[in-house]
PDB file of C-alpha atoms and ligand atoms in Angstrom:
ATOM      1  CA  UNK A   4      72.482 194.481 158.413  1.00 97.00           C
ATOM      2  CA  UNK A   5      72.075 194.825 154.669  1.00 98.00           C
ATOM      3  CA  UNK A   6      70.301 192.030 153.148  1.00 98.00           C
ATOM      4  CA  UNK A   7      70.656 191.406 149.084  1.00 98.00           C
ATOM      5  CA  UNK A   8      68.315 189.155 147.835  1.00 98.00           C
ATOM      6  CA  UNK A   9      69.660 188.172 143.694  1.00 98.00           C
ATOM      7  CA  UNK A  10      68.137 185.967 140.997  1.00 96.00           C
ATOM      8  CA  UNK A  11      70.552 183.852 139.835  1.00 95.00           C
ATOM      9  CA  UNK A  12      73.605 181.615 142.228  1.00 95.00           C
ATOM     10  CA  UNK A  13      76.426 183.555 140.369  1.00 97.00           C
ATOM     11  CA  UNK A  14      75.113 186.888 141.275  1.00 98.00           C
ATOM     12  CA  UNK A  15      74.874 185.808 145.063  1.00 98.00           C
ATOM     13  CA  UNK A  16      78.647 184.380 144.604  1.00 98.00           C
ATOM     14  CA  UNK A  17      79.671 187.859 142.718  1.00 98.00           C
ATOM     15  CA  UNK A  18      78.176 190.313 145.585  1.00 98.00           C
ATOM     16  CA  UNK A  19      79.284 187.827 148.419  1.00 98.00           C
ATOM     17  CA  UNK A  20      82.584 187.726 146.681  1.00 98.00           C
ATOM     18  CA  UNK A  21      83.379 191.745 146.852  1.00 98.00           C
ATOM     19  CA  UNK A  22      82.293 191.667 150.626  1.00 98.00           C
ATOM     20  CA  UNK A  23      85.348 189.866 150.982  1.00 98.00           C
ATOM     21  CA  UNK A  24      87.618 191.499 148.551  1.00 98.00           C
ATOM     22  CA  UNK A  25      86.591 194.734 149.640  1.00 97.00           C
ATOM     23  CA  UNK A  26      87.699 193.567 153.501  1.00 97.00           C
ATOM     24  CA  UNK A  27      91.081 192.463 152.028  1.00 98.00           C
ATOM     25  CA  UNK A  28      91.471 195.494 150.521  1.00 97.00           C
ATOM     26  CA  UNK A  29      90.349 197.451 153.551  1.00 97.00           C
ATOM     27  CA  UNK A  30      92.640 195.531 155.780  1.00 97.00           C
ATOM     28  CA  UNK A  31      95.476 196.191 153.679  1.00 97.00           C
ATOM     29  CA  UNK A  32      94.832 199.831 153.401  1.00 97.00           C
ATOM     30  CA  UNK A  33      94.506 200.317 156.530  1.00 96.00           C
ATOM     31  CA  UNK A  34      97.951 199.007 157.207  1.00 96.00           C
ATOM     32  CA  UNK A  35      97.506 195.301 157.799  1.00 96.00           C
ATOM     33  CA  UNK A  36      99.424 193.185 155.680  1.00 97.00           C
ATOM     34  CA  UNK A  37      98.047 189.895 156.608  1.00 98.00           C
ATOM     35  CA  UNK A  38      94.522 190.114 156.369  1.00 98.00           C
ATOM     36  CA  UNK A  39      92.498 187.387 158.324  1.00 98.00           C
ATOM     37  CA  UNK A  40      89.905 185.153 156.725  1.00 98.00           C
ATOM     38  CA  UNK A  41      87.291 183.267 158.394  1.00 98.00           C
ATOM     39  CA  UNK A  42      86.234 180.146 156.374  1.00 98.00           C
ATOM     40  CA  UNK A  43      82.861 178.501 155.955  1.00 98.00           C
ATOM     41  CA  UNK A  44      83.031 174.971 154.660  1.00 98.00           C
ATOM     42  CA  UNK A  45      79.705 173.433 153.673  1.00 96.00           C
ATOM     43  CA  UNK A  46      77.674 173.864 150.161  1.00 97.00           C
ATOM     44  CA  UNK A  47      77.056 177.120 150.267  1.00 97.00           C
ATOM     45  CA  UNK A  48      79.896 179.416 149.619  1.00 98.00           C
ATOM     46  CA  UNK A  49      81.475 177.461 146.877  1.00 98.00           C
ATOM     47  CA  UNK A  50      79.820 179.754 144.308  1.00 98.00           C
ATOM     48  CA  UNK A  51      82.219 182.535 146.480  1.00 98.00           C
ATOM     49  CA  UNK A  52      84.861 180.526 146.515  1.00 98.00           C
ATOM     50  CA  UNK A  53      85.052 180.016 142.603  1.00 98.00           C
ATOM     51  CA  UNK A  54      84.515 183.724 141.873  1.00 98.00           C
ATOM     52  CA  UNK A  55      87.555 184.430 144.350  1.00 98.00           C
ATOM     53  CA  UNK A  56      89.686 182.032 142.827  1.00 98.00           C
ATOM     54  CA  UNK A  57      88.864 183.349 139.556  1.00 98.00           C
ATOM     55  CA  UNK A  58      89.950 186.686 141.059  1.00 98.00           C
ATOM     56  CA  UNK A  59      93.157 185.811 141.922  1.00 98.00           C
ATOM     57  CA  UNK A  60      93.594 184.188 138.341  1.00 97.00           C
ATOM     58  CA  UNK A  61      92.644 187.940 137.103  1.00 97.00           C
ATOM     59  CA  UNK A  62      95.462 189.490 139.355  1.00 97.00           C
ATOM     60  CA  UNK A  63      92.426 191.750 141.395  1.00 96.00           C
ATOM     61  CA  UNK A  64      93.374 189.811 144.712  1.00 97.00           C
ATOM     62  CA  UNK A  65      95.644 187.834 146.776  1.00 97.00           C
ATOM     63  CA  UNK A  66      95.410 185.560 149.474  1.00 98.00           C
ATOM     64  CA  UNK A  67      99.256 184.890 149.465  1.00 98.00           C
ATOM     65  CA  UNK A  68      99.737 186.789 152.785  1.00 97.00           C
ATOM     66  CA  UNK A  69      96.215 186.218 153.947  1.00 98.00           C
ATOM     67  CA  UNK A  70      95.446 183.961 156.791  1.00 98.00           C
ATOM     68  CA  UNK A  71      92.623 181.823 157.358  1.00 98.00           C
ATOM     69  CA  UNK A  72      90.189 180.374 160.163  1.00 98.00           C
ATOM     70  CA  UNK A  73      88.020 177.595 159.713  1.00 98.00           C
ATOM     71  CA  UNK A  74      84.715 178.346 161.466  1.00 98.00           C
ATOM     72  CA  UNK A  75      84.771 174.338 162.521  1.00 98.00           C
ATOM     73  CA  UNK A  76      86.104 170.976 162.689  1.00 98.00           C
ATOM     74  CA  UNK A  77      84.478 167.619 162.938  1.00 98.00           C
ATOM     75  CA  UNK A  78      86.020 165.501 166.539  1.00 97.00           C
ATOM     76  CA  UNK A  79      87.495 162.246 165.874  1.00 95.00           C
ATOM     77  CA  UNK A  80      87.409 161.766 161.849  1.00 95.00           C
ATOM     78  CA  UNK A  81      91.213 159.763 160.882  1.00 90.00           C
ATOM     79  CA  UNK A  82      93.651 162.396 160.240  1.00 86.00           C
ATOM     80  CA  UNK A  83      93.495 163.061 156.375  1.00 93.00           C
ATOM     81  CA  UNK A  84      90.183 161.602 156.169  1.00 96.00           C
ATOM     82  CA  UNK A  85      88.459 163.671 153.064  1.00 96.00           C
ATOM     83  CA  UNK A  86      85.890 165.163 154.556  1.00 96.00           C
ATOM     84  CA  UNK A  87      87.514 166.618 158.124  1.00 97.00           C
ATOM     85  CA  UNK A  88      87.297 170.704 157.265  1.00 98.00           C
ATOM     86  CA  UNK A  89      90.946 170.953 157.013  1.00 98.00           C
ATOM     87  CA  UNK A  90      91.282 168.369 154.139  1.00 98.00           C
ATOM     88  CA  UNK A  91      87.527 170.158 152.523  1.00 98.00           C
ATOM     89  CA  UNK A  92      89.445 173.926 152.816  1.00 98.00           C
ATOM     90  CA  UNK A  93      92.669 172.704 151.562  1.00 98.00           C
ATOM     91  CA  UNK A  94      91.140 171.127 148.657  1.00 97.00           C
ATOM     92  CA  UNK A  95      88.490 174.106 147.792  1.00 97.00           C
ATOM     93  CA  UNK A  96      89.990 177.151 149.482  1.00 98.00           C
ATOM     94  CA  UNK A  97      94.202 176.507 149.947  1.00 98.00           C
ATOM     95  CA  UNK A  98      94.604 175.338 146.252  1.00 97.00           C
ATOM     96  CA  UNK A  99      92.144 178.090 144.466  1.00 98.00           C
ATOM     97  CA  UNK A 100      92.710 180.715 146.302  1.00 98.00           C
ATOM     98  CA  UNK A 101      96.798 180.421 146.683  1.00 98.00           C
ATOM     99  CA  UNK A 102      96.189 180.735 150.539  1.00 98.00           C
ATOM    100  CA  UNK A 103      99.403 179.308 151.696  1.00 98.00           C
ATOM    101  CA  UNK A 104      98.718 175.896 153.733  1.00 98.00           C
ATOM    102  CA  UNK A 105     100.737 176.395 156.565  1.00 98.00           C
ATOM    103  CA  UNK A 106      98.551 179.740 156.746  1.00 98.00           C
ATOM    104  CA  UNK A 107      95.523 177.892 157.150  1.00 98.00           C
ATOM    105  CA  UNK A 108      93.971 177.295 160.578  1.00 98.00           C
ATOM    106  CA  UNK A 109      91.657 174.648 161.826  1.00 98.00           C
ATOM    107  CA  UNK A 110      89.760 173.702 165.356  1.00 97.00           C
ATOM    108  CA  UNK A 111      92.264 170.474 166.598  1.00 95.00           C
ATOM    109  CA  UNK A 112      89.130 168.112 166.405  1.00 95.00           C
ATOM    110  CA  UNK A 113      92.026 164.577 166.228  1.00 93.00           C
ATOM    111  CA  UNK A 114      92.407 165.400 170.240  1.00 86.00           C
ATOM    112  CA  UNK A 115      91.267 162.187 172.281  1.00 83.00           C
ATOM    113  CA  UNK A 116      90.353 163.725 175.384  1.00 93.00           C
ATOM    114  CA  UNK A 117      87.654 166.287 176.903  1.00 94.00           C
ATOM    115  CA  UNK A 118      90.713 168.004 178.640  1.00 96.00           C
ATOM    116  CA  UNK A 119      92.990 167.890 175.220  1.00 96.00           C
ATOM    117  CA  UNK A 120      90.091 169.155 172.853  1.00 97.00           C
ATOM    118  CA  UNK A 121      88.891 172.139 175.524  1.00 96.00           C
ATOM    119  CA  UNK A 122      92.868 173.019 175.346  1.00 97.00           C
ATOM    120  CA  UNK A 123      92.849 173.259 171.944  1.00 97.00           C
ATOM    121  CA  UNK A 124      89.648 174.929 171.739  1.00 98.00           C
ATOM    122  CA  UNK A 125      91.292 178.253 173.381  1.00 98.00           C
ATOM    123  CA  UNK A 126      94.552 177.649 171.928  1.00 98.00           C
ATOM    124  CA  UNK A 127      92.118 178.198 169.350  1.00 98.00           C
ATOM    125  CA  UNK A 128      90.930 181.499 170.443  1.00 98.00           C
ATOM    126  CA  UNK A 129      94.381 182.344 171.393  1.00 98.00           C
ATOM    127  CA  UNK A 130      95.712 181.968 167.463  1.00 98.00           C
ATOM    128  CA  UNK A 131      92.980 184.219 166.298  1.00 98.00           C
ATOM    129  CA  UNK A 132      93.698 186.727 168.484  1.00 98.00           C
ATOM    130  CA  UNK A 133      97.597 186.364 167.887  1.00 98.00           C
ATOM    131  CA  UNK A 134      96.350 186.845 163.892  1.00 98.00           C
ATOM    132  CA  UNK A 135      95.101 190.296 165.172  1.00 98.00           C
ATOM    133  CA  UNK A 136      91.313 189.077 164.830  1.00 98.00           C
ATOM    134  CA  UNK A 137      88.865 188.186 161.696  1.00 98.00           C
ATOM    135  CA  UNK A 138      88.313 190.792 159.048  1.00 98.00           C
ATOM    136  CA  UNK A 139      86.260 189.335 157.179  1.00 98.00           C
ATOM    137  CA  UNK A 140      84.372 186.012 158.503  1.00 98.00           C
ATOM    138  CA  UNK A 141      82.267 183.823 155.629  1.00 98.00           C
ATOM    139  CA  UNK A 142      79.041 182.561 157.060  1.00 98.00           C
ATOM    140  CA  UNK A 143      76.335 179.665 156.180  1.00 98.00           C
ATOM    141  CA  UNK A 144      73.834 179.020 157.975  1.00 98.00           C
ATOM    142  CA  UNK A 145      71.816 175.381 158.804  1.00 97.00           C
ATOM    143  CA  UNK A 146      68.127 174.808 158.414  1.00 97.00           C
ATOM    144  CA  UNK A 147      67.680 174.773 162.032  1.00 97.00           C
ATOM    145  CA  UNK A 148      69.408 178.081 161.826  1.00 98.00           C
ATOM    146  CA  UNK A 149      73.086 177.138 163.261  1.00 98.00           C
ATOM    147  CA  UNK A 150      75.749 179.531 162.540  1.00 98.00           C
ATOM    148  CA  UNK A 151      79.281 177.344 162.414  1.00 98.00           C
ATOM    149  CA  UNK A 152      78.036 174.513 164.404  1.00 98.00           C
ATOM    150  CA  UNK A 153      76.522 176.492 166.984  1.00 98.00           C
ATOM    151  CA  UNK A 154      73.289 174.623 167.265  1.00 98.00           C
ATOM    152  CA  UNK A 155      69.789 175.968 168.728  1.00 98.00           C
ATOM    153  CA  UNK A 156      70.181 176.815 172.459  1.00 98.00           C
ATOM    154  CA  UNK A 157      74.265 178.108 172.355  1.00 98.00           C
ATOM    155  CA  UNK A 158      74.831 180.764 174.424  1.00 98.00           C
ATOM    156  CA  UNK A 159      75.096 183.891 172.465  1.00 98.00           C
ATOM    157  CA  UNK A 160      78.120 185.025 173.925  1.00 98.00           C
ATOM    158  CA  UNK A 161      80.118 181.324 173.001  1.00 98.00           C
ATOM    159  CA  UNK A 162      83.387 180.783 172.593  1.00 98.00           C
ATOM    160  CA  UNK A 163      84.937 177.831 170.835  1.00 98.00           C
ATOM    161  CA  UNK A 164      84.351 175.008 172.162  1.00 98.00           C
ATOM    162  CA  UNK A 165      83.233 171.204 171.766  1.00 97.00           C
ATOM    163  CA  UNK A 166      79.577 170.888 170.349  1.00 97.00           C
ATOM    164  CA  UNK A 167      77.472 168.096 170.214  1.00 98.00           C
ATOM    165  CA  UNK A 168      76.016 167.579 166.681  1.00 98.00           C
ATOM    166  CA  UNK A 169      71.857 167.979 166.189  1.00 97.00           C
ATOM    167  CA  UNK A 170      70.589 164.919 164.658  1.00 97.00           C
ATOM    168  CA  UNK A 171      69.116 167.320 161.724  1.00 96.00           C
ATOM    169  CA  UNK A 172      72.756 168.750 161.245  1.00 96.00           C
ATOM    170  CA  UNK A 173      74.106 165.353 161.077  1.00 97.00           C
ATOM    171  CA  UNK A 174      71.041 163.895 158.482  1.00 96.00           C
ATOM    172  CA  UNK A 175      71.649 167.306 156.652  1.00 95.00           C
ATOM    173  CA  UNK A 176      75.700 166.179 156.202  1.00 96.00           C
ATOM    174  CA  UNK A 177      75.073 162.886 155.401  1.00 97.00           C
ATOM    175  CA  UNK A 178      75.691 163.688 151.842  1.00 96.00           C
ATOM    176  CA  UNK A 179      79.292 164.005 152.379  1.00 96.00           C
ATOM    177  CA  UNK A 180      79.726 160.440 153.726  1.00 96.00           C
ATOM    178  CA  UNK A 181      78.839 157.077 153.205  1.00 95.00           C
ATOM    179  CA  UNK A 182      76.069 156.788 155.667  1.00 94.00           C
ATOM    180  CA  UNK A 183      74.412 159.187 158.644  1.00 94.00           C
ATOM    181  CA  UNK A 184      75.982 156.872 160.718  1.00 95.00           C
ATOM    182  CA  UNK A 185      79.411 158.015 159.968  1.00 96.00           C
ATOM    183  CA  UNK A 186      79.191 161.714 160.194  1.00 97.00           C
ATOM    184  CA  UNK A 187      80.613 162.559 163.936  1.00 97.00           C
ATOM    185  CA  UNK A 188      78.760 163.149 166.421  1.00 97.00           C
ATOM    186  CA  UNK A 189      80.777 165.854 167.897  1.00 97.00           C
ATOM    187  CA  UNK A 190      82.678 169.108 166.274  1.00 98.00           C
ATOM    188  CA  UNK A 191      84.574 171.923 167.438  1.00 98.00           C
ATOM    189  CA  UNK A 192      83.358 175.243 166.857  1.00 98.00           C
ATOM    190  CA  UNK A 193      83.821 178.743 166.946  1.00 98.00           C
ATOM    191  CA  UNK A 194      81.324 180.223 169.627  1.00 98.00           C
ATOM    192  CA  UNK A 195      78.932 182.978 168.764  1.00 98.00           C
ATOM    193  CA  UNK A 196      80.680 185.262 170.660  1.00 98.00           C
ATOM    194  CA  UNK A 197      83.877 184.649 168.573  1.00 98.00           C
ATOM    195  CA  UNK A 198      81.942 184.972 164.906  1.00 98.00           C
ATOM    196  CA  UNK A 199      80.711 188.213 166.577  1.00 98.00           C
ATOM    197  CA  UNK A 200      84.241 189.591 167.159  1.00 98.00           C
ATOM    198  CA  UNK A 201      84.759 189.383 163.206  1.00 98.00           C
ATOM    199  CA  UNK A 202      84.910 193.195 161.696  1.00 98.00           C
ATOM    200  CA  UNK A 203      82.987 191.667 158.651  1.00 98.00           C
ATOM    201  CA  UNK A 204      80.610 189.154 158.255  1.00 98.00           C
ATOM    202  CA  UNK A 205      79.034 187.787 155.115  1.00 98.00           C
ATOM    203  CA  UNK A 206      76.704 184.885 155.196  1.00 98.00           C
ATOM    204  CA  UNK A 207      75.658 182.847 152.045  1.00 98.00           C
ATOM    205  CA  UNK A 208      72.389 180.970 151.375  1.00 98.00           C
ATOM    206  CA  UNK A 209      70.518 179.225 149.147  1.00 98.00           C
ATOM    207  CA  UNK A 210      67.293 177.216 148.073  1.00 97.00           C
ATOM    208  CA  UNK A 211      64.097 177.220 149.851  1.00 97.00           C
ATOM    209  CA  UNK A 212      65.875 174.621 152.974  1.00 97.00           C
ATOM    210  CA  UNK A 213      67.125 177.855 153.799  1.00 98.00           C
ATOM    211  CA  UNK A 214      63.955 179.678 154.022  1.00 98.00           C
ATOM    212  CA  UNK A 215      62.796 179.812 157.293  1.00 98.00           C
ATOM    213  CA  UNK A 216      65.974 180.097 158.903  1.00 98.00           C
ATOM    214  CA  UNK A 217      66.906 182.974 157.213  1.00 98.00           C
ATOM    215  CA  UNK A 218      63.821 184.457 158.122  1.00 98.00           C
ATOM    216  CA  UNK A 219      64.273 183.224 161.900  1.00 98.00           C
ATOM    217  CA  UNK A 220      67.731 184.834 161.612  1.00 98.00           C
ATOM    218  CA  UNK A 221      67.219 188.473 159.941  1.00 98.00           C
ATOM    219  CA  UNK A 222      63.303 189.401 161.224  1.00 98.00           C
ATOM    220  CA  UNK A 223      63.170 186.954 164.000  1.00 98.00           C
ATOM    221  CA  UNK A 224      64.026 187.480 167.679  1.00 98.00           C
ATOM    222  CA  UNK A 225      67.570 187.815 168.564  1.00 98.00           C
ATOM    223  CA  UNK A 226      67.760 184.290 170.333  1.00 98.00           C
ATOM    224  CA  UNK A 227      69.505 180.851 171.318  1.00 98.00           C
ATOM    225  CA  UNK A 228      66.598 179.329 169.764  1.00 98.00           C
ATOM    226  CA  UNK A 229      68.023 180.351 166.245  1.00 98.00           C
ATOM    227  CA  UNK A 230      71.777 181.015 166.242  1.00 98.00           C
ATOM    228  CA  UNK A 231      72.299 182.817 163.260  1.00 98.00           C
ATOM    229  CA  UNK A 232      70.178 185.641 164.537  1.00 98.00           C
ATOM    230  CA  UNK A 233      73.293 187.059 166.857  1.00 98.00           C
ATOM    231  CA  UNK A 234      73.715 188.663 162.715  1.00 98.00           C
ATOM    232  CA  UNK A 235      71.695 191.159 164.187  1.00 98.00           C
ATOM    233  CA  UNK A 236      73.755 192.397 166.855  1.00 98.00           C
ATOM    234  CA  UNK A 237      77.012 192.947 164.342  1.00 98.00           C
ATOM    235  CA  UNK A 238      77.143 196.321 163.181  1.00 98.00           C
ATOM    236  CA  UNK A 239      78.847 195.274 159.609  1.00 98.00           C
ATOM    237  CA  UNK A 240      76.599 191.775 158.630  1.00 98.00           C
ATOM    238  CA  UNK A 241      75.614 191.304 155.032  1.00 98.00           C
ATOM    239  CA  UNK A 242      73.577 188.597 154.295  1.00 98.00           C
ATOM    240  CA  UNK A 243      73.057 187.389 150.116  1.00 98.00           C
ATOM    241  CA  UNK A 244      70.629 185.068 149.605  1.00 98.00           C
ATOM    242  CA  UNK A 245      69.204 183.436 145.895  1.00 98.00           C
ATOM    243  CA  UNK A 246      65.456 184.206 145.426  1.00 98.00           C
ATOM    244  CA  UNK A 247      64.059 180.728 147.140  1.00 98.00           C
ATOM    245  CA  UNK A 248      66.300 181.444 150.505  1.00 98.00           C
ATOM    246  CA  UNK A 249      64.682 184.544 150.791  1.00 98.00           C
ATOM    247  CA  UNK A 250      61.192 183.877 150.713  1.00 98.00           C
ATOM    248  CA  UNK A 251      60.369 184.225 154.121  1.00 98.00           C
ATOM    249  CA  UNK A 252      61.479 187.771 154.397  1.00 98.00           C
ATOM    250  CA  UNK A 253      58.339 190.238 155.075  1.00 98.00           C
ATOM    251  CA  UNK A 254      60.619 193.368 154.323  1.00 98.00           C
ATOM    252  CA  UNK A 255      61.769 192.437 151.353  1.00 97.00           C
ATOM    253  CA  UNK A 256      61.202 195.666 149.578  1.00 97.00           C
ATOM    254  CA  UNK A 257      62.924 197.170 152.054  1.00 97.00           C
ATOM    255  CA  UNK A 258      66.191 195.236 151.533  1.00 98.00           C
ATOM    256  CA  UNK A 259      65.474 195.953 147.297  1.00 97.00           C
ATOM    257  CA  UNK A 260      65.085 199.147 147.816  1.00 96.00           C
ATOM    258  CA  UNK A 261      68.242 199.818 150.358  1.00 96.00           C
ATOM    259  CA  UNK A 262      70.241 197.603 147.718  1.00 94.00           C
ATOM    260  CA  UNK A 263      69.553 199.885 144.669  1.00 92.00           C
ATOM    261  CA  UNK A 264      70.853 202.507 146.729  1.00 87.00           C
ATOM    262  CA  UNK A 265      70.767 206.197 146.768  1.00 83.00           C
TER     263      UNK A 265
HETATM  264  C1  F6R B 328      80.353 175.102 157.886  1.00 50.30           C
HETATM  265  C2  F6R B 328      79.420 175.526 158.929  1.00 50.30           C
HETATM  266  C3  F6R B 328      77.950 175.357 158.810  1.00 50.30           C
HETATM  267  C4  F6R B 328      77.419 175.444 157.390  1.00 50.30           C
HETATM  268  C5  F6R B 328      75.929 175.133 157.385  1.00 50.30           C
HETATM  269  C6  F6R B 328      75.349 175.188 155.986  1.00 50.30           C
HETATM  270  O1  F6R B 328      81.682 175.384 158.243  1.00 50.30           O
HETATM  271  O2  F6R B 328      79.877 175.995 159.904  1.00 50.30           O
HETATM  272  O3  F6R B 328      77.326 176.340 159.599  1.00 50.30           O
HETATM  273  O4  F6R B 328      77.655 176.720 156.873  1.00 50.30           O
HETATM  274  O5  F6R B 328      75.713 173.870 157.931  1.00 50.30           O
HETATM  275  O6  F6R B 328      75.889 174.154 155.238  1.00 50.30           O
HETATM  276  P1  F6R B 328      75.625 174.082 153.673  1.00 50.30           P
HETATM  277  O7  F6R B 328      76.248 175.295 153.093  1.00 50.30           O
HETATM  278  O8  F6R B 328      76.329 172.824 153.221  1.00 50.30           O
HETATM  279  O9  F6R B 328      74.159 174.065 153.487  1.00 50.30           O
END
């Protein structure tokens, strides 16, 4: 895992940013012409998000032929409603970034039944496969330490699947509705196991909410108990965090001194 811990929110979006153009890059060169994108919704990569989009505008990348996965879906928001993560990554990631819409994939989370939603869950699975896998999956991560909406106690080796909601996830995305009361209950999310399958990963945090989890997640156990920590077992992870998310780390010179390099 390399960890990069920067002063200032456009520096985190810059480095986070060339993870991911590097993997589209990589992909391409390596014969893959539609390189696969796994998408984060949430606060934290918008800073990413802008510098892509402003990389596109300078001609350095393209998503035109790029495909993306959302990491998650809310179960049983209106179709259209604004804040479902379809409507969210057509608005901040489709329009910037020229990703085509009909490119863009998201967890079926309108389905009315258990049966219909578990069905689309591996139909899921099945389209990312089809896609030829992630190459380059965008992470946040919760301040209980959930990784998509894999909350404490997910089985490591998940797949997607329907999730119950913690009550501190929900509080936490209150902000993007009217009350607590109306954020779902429910979502549909990649597993664990699935993020793991990603060639890349790159996960984004910031402020000191973030602290502990981060900590929990790079230097703590590998465990159920915090989600984000199955980082550890991927052999390509990069984690970029602003100075207040990393404050829990106890080998932070380490990190420094791996990031100025040789
Ligand atoms: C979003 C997702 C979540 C968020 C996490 C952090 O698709 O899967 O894991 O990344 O809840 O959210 P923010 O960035 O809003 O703090």
């Amino acid at each position: 895992m390399e960890v990069f811990v920067l002063p200032t929110a456009q520096q985190v979006a810059l480095r986070a940013a060339r993870v991911v153009v590097d993997g589209v890059r990589e992909t391409l060169a390596s014969g893959r012409s539609e390189p696969v994108i796994g998408l984060a919704t949430g606060s934290s990569p918008l800073g990413l998000y802008a510098v892509l989009s402003g990389a596109v505008s300078a001609g350095e990348v393209s998503f035109e032929r790029a495909r993306g996965f959302a990491l998650d879906e809310y179960v049983g928001l209106p179709a259209g409603h604004a804040e479902s993560y379809r409507q969210v990554l057509l608005r901040e990631v489709c329009g910037p970034l020229g990703l085509p819409a009909d490119r863009l994939h998201v967890p079926d989370g309108s389905l009315s039944s258990e049966e219909a939603l578990a069905a689309g869950a591996a139909d899921y699975e099945r389209r990312i496969a089809e896609a030829g896998g992630v190459d380059v999956q965008i992470l946040g991560i919760g301040a209980n330490g959930h990784l998509g909406f894999n909350e404490p106690g997910s089985a490591l080796t998940s797949r997607t699947r329907v999730k119950r909601l913690s009550e501190r996830t929900r509080a936490d995305n209150a902000r993007f509705f009217d009350s607590r009361d109306a954020v779902p209950t429910h979502c549909v999310t990649q597993g664990l196991g699935t993020v793991l399958d990603a060639r890349r990963l790159v996960l984004v945090a910031s402020g000191p909410g973030k602290a502990a989890a981060v900590a929990a997640a790079v230097e703590g156990p590998l465990s159920a108990s915090c989600p984000a920590s199955v980082l550890q077992w991927h052999a390509d992870a990069v984690v970029v965090l602003d100075e207040a998310a990393g404050t829990g780390l106890a080998n932070r010179d380490y990190y420094d001194a791996s990031a100025a390099g040789l």
